[in-house]
PDB file of C-alpha atoms in Angstrom:
ATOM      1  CA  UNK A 230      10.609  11.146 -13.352  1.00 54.00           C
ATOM      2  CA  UNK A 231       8.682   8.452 -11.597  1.00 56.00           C
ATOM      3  CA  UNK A 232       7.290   8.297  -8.365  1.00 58.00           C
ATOM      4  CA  UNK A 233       5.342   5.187  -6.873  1.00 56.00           C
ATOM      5  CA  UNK A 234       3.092   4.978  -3.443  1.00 53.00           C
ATOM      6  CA  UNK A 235       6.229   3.851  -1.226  1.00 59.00           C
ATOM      7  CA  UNK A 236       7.301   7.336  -0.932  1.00 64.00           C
ATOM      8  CA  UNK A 237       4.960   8.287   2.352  1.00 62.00           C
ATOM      9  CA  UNK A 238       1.783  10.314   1.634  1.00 62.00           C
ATOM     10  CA  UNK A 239       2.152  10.842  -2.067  1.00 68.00           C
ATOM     11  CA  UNK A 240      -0.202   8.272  -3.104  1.00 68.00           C
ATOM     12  CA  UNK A 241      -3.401   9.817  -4.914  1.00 73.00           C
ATOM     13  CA  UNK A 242      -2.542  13.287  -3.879  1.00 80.00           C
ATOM     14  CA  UNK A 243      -1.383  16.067  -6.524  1.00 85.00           C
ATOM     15  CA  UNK A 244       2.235  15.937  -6.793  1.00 86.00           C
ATOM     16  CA  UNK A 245       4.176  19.161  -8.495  1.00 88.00           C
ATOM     17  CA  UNK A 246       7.707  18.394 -10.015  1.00 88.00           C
ATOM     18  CA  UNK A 247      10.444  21.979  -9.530  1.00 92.00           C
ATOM     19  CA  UNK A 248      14.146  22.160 -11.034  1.00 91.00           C
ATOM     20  CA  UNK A 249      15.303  24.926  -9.300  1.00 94.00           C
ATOM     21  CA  UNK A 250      19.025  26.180  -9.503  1.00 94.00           C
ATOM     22  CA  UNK A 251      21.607  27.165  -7.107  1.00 94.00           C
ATOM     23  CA  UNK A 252      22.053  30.995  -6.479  1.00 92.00           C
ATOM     24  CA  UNK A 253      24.452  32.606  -4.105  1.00 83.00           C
ATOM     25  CA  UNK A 254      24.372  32.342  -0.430  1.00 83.00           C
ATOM     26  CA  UNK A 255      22.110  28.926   0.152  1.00 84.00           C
ATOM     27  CA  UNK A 256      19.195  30.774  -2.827  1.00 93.00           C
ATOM     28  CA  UNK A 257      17.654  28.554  -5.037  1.00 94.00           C
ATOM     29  CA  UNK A 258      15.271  29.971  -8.081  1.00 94.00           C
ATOM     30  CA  UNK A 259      13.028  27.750 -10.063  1.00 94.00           C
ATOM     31  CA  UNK A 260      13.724  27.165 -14.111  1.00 92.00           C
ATOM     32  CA  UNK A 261      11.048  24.383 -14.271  1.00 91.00           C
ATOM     33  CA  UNK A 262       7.333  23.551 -13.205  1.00 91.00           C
ATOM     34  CA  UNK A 263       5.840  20.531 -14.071  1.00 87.00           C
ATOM     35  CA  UNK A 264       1.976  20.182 -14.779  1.00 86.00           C
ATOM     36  CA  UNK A 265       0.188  18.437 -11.553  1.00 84.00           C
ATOM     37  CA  UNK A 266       0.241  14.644 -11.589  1.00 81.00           C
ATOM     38  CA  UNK A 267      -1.743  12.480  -9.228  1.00 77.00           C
ATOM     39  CA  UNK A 268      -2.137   9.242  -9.214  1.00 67.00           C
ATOM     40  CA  UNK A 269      -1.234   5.367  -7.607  1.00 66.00           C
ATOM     41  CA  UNK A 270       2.081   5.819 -10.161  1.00 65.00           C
ATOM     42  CA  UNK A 271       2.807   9.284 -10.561  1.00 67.00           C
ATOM     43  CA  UNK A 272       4.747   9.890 -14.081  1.00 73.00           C
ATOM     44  CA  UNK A 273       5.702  13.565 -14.979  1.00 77.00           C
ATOM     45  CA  UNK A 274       5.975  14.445 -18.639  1.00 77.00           C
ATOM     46  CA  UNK A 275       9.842  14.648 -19.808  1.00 77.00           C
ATOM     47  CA  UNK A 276      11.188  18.008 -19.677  1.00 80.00           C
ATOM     48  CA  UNK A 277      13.554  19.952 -21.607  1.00 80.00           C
ATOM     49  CA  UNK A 278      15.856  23.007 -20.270  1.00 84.00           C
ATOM     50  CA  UNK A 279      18.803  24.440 -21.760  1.00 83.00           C
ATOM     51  CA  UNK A 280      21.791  24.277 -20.084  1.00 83.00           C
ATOM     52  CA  UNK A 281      22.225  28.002 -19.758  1.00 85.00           C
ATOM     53  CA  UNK A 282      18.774  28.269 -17.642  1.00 87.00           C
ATOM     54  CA  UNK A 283      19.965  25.069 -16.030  1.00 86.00           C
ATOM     55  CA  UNK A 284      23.266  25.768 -14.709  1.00 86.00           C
ATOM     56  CA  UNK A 285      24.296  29.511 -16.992  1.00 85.00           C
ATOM     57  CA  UNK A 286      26.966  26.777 -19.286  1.00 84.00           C
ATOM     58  CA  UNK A 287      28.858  25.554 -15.725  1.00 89.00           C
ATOM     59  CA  UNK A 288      28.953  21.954 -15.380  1.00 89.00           C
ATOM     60  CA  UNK A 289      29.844  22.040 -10.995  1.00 93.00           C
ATOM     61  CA  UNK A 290      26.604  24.349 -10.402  1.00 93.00           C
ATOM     62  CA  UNK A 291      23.652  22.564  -8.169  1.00 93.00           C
ATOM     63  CA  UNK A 292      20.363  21.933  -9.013  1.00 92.00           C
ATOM     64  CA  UNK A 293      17.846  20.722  -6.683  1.00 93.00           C
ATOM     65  CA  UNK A 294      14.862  18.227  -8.181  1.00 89.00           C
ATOM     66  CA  UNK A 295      11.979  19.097  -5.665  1.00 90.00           C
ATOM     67  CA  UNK A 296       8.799  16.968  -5.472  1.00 88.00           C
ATOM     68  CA  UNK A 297       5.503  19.298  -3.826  1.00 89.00           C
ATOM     69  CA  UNK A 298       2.574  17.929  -2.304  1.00 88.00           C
ATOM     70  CA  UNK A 299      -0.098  20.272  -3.980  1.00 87.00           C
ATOM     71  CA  UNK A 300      -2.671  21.455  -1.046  1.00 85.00           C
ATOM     72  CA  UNK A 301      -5.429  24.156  -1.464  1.00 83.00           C
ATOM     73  CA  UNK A 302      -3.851  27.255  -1.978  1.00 85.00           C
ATOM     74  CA  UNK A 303      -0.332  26.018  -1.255  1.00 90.00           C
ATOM     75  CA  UNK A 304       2.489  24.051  -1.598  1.00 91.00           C
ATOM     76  CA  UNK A 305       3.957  21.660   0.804  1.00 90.00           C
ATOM     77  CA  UNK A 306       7.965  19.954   0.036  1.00 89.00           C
ATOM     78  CA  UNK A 307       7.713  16.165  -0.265  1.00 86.00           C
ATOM     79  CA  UNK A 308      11.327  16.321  -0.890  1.00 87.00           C
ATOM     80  CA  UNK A 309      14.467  16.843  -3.109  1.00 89.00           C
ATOM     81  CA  UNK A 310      17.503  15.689  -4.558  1.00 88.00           C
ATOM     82  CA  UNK A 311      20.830  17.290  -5.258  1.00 91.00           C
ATOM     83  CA  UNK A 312      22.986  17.265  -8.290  1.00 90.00           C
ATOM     84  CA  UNK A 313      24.366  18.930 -10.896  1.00 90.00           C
ATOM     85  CA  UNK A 314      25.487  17.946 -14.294  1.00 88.00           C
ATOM     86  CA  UNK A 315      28.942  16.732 -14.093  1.00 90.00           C
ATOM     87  CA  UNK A 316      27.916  14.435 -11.372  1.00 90.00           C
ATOM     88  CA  UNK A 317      24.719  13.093 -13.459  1.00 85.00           C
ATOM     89  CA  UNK A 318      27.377  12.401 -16.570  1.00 86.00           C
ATOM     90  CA  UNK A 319      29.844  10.387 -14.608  1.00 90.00           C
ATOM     91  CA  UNK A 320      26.885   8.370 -13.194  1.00 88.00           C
ATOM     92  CA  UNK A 321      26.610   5.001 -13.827  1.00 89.00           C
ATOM     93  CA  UNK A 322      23.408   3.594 -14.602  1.00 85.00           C
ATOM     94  CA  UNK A 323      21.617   2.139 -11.118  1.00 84.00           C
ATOM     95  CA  UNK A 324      23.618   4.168  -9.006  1.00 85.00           C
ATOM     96  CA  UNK A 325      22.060   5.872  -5.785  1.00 83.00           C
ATOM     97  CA  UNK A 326      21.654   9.683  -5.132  1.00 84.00           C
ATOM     98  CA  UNK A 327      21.121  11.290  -1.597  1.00 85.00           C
ATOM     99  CA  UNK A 328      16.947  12.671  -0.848  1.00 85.00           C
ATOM    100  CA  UNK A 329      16.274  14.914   1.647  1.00 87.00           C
ATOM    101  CA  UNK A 330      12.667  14.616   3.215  1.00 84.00           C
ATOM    102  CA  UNK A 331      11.647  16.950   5.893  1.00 83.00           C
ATOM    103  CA  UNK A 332       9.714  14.139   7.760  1.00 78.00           C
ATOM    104  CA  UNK A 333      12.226  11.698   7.344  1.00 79.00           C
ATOM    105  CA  UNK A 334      15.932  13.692   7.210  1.00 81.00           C
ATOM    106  CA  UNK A 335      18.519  12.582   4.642  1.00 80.00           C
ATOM    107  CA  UNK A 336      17.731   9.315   2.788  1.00 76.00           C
ATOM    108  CA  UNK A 337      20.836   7.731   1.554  1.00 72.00           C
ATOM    109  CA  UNK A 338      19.836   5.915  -1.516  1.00 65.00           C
ATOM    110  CA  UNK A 339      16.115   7.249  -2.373  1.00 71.00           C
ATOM    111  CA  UNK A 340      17.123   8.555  -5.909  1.00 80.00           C
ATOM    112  CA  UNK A 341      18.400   5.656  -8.924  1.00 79.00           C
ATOM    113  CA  UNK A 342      19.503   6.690 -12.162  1.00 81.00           C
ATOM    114  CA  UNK A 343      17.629   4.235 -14.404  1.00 79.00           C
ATOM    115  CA  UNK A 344      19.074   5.191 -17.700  1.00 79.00           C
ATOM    116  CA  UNK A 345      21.273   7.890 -19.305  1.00 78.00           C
ATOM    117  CA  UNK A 346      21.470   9.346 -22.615  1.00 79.00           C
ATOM    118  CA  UNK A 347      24.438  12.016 -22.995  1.00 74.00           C
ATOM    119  CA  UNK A 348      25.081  13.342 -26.948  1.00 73.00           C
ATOM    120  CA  UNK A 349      26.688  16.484 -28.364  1.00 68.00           C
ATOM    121  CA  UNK A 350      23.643  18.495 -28.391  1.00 67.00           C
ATOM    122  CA  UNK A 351      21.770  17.064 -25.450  1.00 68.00           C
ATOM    123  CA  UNK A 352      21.433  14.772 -22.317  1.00 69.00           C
ATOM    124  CA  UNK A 353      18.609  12.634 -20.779  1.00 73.00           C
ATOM    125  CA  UNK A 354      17.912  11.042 -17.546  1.00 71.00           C
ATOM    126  CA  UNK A 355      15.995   8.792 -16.468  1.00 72.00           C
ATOM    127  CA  UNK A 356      15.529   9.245 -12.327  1.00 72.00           C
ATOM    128  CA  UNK A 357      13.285   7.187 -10.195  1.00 68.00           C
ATOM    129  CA  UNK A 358      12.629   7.883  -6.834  1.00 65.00           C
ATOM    130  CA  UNK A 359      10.539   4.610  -5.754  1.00 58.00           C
ATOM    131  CA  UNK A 360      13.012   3.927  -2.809  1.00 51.00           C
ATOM    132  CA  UNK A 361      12.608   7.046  -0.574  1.00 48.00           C
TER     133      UNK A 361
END
């Protein structure tokens, strides 16, 4: 996951990645934490989760990809996207997902799938979120 300085007030400032899944009733929990990142091209390390912890083997189940502005003692939502696997599979490379900013509402093309890598034993994507 990339994120560049055209995304407003993430430039320089410590940026926390969060793949949380969908629970019942509008819950989300978190199966992933990045490391903090911070800089004028923020890059988080590539991340691996099983598909059980990801979506317990169901291919329909959200997942929310959450960027956090890291302040003092707290956390503070940049944003997210919304997904879930059998959407990311039938992507086509270049194709635009929905971000949701509270400072600037729904975003319709702020996500692009840059590449995608989908085998028997494992998928990869490639996301970049330069556009929001």
């Amino acid at each position: 996951f990339n994120f560049t300085p055209s995304i407003p007030g993430v430039a320089n400032k410590k940026l926390v990645l969060i793949i949380s899944k969908a629970m019942r009733k509008g819950q989300w929990t978190p199966v992933y934490r990045s490391e903090e990142a911070r800089g004028k091209v923020t890059t988080f390390d590539p991340c691996t989760i099983s598909k059980e912890k990801l979506c317990a083997g169901n291919d329909l189940r959200s997942f929310r990809i959450e960027l956090h502005r890291k302040k003092r003692f707290d956390l503070e939502q940049v944003g997210f996207f919304l997904s879930n696997l059998q959407k990311l599979s039938e992507a086509t490379v270049g194709q635009s997902f929905r971000w949701w900013s509270p400072a600037r509402g729904l975003q319709k093309s702020g996500v692009v799938l840059l590449t995608k890598q989908i085998e028997d034993t494992s998928m990869v994507f490639d996301i970049n979120m330069s556009g929001i």
